[in-house]
Coordinates of C-alpha atoms and ligand atoms in Angstrom, one line a residue:
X1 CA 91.5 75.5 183.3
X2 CA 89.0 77.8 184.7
X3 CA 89.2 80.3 181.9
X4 CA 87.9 77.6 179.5
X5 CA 84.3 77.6 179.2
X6 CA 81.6 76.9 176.7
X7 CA 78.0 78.2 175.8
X8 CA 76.1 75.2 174.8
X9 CA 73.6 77.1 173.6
X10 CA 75.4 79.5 170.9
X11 CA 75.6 79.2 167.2
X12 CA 79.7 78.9 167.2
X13 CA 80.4 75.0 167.8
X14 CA 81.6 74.2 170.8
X15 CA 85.0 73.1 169.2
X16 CA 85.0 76.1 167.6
X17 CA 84.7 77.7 171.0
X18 CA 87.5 75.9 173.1
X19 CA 89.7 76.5 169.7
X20 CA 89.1 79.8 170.0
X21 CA 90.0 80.6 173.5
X22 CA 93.1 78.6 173.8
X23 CA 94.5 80.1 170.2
X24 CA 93.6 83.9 171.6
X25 CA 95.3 82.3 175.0
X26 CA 98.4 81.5 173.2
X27 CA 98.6 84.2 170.7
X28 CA 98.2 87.4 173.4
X29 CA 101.0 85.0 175.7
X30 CA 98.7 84.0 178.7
X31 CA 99.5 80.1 177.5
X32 CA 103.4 80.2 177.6
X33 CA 105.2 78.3 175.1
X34 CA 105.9 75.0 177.0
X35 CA 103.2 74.9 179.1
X36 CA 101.0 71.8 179.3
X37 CA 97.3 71.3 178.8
X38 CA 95.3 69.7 180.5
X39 CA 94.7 65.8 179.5
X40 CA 91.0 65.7 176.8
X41 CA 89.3 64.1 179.5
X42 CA 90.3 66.4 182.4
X43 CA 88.9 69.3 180.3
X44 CA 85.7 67.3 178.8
X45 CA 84.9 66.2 182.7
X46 CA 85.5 69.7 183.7
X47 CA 83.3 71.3 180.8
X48 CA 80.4 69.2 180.8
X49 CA 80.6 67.9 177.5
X50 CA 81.7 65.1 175.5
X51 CA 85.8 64.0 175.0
X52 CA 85.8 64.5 171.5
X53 CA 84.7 67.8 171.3
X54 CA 87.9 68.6 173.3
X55 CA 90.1 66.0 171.1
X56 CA 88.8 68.0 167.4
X57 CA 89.5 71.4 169.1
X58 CA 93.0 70.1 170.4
X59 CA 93.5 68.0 166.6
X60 CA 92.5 71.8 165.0
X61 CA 95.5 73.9 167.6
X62 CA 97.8 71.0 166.7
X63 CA 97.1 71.0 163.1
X64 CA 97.8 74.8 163.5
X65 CA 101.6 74.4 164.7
X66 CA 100.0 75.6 168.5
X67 CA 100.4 72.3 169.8
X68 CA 103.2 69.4 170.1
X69 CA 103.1 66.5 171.8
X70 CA 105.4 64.7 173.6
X71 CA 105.6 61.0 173.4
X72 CA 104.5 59.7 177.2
X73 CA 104.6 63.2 178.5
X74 CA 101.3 65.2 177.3
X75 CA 100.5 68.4 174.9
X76 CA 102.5 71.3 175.0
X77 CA 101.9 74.9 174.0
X78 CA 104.2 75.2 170.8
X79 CA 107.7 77.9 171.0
X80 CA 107.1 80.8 168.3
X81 CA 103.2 81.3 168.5
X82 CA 103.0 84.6 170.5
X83 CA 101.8 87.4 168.2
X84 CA 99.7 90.0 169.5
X85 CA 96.5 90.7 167.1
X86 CA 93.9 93.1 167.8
X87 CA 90.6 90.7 168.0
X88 CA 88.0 93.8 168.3
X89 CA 88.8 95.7 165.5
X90 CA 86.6 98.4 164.9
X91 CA 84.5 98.1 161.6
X92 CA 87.0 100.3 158.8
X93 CA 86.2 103.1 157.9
X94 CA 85.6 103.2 153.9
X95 CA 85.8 106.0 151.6
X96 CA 82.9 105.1 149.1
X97 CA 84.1 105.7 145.6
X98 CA 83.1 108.8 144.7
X99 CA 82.5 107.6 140.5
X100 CA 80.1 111.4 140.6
X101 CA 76.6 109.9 139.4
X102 CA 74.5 109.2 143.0
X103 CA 71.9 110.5 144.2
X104 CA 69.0 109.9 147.1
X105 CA 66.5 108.0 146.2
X106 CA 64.2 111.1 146.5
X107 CA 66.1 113.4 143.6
X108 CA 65.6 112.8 139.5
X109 CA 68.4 112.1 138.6
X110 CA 69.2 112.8 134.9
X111 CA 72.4 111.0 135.1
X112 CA 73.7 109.7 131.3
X113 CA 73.9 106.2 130.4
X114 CA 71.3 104.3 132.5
X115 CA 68.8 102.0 130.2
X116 CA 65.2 101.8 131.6
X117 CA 65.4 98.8 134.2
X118 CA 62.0 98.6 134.6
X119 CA 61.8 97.3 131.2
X120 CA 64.6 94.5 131.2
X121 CA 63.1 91.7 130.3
X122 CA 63.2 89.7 132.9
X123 CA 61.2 86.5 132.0
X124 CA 63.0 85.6 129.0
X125 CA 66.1 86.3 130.4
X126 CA 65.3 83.7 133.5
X127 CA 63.9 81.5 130.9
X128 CA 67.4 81.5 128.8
X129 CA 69.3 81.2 132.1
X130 CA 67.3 78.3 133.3
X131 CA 67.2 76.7 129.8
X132 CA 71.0 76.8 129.6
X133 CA 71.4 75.7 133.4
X134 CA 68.8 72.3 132.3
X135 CA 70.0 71.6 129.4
X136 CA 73.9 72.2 128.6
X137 CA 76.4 69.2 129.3
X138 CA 77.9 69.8 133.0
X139 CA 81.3 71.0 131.5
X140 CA 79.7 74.2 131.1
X141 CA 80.8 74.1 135.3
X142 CA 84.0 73.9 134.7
X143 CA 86.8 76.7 133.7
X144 CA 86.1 77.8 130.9
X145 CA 88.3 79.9 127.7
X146 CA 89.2 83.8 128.3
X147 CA 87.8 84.7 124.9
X148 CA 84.1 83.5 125.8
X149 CA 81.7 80.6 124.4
X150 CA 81.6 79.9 121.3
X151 CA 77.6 80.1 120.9
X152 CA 77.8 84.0 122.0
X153 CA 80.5 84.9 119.6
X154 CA 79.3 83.6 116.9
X155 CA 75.6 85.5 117.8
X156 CA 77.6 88.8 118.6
X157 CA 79.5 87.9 115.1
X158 CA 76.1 87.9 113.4
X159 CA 74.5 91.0 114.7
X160 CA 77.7 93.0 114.3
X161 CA 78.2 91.8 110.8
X162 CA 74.7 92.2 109.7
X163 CA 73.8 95.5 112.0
X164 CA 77.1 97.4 112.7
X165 CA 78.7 96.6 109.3
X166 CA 81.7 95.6 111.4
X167 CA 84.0 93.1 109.3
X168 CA 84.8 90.0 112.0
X169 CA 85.1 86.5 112.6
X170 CA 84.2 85.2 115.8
X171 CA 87.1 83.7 116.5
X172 CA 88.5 87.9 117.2
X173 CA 85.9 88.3 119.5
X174 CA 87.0 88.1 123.4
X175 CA 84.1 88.6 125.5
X176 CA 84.4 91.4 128.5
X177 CA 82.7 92.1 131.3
X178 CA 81.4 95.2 129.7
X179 CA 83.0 98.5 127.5
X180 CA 85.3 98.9 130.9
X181 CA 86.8 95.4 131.0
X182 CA 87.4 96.1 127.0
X183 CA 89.2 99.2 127.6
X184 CA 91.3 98.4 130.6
X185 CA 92.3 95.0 129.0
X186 CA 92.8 96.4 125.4
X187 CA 94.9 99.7 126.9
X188 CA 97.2 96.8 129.0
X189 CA 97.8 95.5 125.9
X190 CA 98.6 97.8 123.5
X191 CA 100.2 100.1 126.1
X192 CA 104.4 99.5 126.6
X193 CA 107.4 100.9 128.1
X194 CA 108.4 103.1 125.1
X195 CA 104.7 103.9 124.2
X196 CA 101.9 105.0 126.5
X197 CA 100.8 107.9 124.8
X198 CA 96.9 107.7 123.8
X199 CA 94.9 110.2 122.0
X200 CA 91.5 110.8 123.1
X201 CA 88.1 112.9 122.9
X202 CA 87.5 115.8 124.9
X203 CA 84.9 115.7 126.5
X204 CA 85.1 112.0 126.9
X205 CA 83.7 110.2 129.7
X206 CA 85.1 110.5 133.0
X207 CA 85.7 106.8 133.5
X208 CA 87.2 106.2 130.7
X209 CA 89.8 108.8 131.4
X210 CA 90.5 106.9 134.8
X211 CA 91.2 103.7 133.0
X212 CA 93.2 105.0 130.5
X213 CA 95.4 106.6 133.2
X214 CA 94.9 103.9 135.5
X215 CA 96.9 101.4 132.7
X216 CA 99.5 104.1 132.5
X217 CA 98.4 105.7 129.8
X218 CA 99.7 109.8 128.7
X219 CA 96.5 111.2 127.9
X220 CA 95.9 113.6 124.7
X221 CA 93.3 115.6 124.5
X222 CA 91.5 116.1 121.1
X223 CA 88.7 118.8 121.1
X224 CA 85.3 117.7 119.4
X225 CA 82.7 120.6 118.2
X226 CA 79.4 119.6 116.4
X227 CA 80.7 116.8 114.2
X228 CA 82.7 114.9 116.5
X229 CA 86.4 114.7 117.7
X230 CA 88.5 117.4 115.3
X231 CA 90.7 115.1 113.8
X232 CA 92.9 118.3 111.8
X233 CA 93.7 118.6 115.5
X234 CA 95.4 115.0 115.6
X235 CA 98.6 115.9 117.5
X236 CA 101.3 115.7 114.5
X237 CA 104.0 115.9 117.3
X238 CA 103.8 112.3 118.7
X239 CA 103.1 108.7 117.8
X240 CA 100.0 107.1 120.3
X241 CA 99.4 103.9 120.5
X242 CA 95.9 104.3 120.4
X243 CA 93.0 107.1 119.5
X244 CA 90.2 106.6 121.7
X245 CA 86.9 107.6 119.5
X246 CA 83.0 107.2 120.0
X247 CA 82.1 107.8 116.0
X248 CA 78.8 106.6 116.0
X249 CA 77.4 109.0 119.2
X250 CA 80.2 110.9 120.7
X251 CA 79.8 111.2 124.7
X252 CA 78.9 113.2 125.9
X253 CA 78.1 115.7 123.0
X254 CA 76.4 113.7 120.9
X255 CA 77.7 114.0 117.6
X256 CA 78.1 111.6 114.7
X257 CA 81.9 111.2 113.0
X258 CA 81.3 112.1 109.4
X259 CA 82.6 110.1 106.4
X260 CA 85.5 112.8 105.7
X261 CA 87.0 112.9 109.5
X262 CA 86.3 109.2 109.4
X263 CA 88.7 109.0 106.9
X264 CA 91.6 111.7 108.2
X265 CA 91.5 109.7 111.6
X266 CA 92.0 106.0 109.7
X267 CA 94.8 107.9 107.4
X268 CA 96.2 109.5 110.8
X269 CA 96.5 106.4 112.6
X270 CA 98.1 104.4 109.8
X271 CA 100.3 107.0 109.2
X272 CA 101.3 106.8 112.7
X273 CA 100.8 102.8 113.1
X274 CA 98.6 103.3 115.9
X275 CA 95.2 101.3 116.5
X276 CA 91.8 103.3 117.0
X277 CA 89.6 102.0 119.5
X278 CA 86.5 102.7 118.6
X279 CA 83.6 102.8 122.0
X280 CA 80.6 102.1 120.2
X281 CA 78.4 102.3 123.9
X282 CA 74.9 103.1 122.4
X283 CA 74.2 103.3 118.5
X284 CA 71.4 100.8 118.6
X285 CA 69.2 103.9 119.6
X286 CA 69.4 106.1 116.6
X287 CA 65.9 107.6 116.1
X288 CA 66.6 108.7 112.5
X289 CA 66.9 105.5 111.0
X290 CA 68.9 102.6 111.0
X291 CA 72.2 102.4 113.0
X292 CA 75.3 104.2 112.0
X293 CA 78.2 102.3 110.2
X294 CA 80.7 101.3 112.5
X295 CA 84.5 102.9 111.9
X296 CA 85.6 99.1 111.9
X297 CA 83.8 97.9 108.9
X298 CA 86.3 100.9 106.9
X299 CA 89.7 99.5 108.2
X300 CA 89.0 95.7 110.5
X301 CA 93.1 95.5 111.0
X302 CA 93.6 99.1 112.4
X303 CA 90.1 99.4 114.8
X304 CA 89.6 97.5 117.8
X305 CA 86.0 97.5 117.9
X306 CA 84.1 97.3 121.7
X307 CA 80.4 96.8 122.4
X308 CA 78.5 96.7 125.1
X309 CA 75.0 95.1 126.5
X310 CA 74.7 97.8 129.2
X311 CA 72.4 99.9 127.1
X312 CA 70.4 97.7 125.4
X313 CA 69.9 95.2 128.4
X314 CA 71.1 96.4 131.2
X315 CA 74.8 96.8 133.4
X316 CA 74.2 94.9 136.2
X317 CA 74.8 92.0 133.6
X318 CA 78.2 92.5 132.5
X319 CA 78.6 92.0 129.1
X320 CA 80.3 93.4 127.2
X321 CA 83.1 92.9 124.0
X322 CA 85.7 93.4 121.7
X323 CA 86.5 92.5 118.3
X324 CA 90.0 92.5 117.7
X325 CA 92.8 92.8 114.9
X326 CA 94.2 89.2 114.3
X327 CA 97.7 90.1 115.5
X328 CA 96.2 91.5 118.9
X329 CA 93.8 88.2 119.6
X330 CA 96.3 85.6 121.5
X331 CA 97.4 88.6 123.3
X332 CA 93.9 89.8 123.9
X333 CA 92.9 86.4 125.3
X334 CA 95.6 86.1 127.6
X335 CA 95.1 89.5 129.3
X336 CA 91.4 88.3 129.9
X337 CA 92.8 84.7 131.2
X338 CA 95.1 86.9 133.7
X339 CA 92.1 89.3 134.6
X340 CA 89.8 87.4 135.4
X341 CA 90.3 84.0 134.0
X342 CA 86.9 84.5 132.2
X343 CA 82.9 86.1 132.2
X344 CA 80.5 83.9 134.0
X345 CA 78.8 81.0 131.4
X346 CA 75.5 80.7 132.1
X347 CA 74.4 84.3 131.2
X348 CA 76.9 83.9 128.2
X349 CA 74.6 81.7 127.2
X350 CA 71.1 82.8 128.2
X351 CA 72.4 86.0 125.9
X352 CA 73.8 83.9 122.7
X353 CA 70.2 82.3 122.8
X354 CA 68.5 85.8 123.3
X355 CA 70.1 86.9 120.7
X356 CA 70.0 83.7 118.3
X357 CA 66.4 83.3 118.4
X358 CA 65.5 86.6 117.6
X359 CA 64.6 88.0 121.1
X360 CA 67.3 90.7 121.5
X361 CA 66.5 92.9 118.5
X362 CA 63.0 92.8 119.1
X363 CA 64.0 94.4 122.5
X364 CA 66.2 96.7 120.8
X365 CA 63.4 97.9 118.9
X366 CA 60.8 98.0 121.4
X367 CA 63.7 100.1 123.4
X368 CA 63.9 102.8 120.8
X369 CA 60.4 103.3 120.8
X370 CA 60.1 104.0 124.2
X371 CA 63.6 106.0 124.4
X372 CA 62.5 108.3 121.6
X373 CA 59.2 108.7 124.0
X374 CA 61.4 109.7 126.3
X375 CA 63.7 112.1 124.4
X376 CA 60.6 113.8 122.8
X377 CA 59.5 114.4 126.4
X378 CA 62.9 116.3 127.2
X379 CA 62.7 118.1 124.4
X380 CA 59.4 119.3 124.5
X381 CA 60.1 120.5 128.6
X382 CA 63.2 122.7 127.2
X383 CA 61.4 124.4 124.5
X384 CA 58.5 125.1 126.4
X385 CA 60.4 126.3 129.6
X386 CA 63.5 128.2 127.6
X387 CA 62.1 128.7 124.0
X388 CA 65.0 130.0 122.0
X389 CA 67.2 130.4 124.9
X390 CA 68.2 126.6 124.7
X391 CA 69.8 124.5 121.7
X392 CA 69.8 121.2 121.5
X393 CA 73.3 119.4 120.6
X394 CA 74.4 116.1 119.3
X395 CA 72.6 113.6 116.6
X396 CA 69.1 112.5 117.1
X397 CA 69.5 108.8 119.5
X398 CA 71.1 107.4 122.6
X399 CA 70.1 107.5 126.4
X400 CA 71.2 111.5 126.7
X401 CA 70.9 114.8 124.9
X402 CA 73.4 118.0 125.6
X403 CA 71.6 121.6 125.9
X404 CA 73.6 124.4 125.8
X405 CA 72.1 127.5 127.2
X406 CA 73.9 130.4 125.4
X407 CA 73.8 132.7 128.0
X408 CA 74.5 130.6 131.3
X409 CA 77.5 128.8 133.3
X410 CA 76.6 126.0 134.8
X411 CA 78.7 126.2 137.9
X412 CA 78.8 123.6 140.6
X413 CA 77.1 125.7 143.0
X414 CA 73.9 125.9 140.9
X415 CA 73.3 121.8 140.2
X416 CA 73.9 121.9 143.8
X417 CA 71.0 124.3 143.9
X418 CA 69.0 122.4 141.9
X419 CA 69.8 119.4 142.9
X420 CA 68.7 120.8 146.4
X421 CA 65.2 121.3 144.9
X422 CA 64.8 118.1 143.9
X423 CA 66.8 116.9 140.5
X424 CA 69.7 116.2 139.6
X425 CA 71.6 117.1 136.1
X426 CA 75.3 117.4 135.2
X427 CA 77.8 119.7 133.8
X428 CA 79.2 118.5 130.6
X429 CA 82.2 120.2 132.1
X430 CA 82.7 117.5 134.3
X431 CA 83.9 115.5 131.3
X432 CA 86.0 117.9 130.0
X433 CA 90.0 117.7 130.7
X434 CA 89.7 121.3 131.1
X435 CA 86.2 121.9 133.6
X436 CA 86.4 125.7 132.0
X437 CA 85.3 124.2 129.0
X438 CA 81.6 123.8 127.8
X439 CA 80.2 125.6 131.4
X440 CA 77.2 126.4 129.1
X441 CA 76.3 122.8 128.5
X442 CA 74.3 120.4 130.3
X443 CA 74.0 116.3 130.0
X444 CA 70.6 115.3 129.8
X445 CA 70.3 111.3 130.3
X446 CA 66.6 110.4 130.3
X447 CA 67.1 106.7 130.1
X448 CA 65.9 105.4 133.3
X449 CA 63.1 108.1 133.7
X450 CA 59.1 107.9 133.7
X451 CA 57.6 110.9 131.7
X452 CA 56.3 112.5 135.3
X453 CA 59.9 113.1 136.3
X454 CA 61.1 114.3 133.4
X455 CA 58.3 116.4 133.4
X456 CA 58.9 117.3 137.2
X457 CA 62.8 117.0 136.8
X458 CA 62.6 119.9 133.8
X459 CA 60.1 122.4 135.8
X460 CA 62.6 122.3 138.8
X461 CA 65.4 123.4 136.3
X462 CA 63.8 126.0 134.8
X463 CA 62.1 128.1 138.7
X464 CA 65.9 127.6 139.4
X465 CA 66.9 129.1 136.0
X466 CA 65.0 131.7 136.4
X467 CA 66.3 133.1 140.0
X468 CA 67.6 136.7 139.2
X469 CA 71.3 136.0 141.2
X470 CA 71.8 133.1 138.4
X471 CA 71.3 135.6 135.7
X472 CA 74.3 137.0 133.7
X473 CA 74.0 140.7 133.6
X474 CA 73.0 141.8 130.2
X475 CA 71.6 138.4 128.9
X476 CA 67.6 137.8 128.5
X477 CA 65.8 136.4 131.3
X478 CA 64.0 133.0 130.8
Ligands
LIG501 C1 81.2 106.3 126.5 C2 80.8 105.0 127.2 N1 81.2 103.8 126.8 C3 80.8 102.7 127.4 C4 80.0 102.8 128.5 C5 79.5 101.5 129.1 O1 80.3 100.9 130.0 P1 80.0 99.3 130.4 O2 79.9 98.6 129.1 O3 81.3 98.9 131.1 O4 78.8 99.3 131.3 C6 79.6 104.0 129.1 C7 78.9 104.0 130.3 O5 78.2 104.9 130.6 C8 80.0 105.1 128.4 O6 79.7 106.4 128.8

């Protein structure tokens, strides 16, 4: 056994080791089934080293089906154990997902949608997590329900009720991880065999457009113009299972669903006995005033109703929910149980406690502040740089703002060119089912942005603006 060796002085036990070599010996055929090995203490004299190092490595190739042993006559090599692996496999080579928001490190990037993450507060959050880690009985260790604890639906029950004007009981919350969870999981549910049709916004995130499809769904398109989605355009021609809608803040244009197409949507889906699922991602940051009604609070049995802590925390944490229609809630909880059993408890808790005592909207409010800061900032840069050549689009809140430029196209080509120079902004065509659409339009997320880079991040738009090829013949220059 000559080809046996070990390196006594490696991090890989030496069982491991003599394991390793005679299952690779086996395996690749050098160790023919049948042939004997030598006795634990031929092999242990030989090697140096102790017998039962050689009897646990022989116990682990028997244990295995490598070994058998014959009464009086010695170990054997096992018949049927010859398979030829590759053992130095090159690392694979992974496509990254491409989900269209990155950028270097060096670039300021106005992408939508990311809170500011300096500004999470970590502390009390640390504090909560510890504080539920000390103090809660050790079945919080243990599996736990798909729906969620019972201490953060009953907080997310309260603040919805009181804040969102959504109409619930906690008992129809199910607790996600995140608005993407809620989608994927409500769209499995409501999609079928003889019904996969959904009707949604466009522009409407591109994610969400994945997911839908991704569950199987037929997507339909809806346009949306300065109010919100244009619900006389409700496709009278078939019968969705669901209408996709942002009412509060529509992404990415910004509007806010008024009372009236509130109304023809609700009347629409009853009509056509369909649910609306109604994203509501970011209305804690309306600058105006107080928050938006939700959609739900008008019809609770015909809205499933999803919220997020992405915006007002942050996304790393993964929390997200939905409230849903009675009928839809043992379903609901056993498409969670089958995704993913359930969201992790501690942080379930450290957020029902956030909440609870008062913590969470005092860092919603302090978040506003500092977004409206923010927006103010963006503002200002476009009027001073394009004057009346810009307009500003959408209600007043949320992490991002949409400028159309009436007399531009914003073509890949020139955010690559900007981008180049040093910041990085988006085509709200790149939401749009058809990319010809709204070429004049770009998404301004500011969230995650100090006031320099806005600052810096809106000069290096406008010297690229201003090149002469990027020009429309005819129009003003900037
Ligand atoms: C329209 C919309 N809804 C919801 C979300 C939040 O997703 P999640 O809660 O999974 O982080 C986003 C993310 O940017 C979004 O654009």
């Amino acid at each position: 056994m000559l080809w046996v060796s070990v390196d006594k002085k490696s991090d890989v036990p030496m069982i491991r080791q003599i394991y390793h070599q005679f299952r690779q010996a086996v395996l690749n055929g050098k160790l023919g089934a049948g042939s004997k090995l030598p006795s634990s203490r031929e092999l242990a004299k030989q090697l140096h080293i102790s017998r039962n190092v050689v009897l646990e490595a022989y116990d682990l190739l028997h244990a295995e089906g490598f070994l058998q042993t014959r009464k009086g006559a010695g170990t054997f090599i096992a018949t049927g154990a010859q398979y030829h692996t590759k053992t130095d496999l090159p690392a694979p080579r992974v496509r990254a997902v491409n989900m269209g928001y990155g950028a270097p490190k060096h670039i300021i990037n106005f992408r939508a949608g990311t809170p500011e993450l300096s500004l999470f507060p970590r502390r009390k959050w640390l504090s909560n997590i510890r504080t539920a880690l000390d103090t809660s009985p050790v079945d919080i260790l243990a599996y736990g329900h798909p729906e969620g604890r019972m201490e953060l639906r009953e907080a997310i029950c309260e603040y919805v009720v009181t804040q969102r004007e959504v109409d619930c009981h906690p008992d129809q919350v199910i607790i996600t991880a995140g608005t993407t969870q809620a989608i994927g999981l409500t769209c499995s549910l409501l999609l079928r065999q003889d019904g996969k049709q959904v009707v949604v916004e466009d522009p409407l995130t591109y994610d969400i457009k994945e997911i839908v499809a991704n569950q199987g769904g037929e997507i339909h398109p809806v346009g949306v113009d300065n109010l919100g989605m244009k619900t006389a355009e409700l496709p009278e021609q078939i019968t969705p299972v669901c209408i996709y809608v942002t009412p509060s803040h529509q992404f990415p244009m910004g509007a806010t669903l008024p009372i009236q197409r509130r109304i023809e949507l609700l009347c629409y889906a009853e009509q056509k006995n369909s649910y609306v699922i109604e994203d509501d991602y970011d209305s804690e940051f309306r600058f105006d005033g107080p928050p938006i009604s939700s959609l739900h609070g008008l019809a609770p049995s015909r809205v499933v109703y999803i919220g997020t802590f992405s915006k007002t925390l942050c996304p790393a944490i993964r929390i997200g929910y939905i409230v849903l229609p009675a009928e839809l809630i043992s379903g609901g909880r056993s498409r969670k149980w089958q995704m993913d059993l359930h969201n992790e408890v501690t942080s379930q808790l450290a957020l029902a406690a956030f909440i609870k005592n008062g913590d969470y909207l005092k860092h919603v409010v302090k978040m506003r502040k500092h977004y409206l800061q923010r927006r103010k900032a963006v503002e200002q840069a476009l009027q001073y740089h394009f004057g009346d050549q810009v307009e500003i689009l959408g209600s007043n809140s949320g992490l991002h703002l949409v400028a159309r430029f009436p007399d531009r196209r914003f073509t890949q080509e020139l955010l690559d060119r900007v981008e180049q120079a040093g910041a990085k902004f988006y085509g709200v065509w790149s939401h749009c089912m058809n990319p010809d659409e709204h070429r004049d339009k770009l998404l301004i997320g500011y969230g995650n942005l100090t006031l320099e880079q806005i600052e810096k991040g809106m000069d290096i738009l406008a010297v690229n603006l201003v090149e002469k090829d990027l020009i429309i013949p005819g129009n003003h220059h900037l």
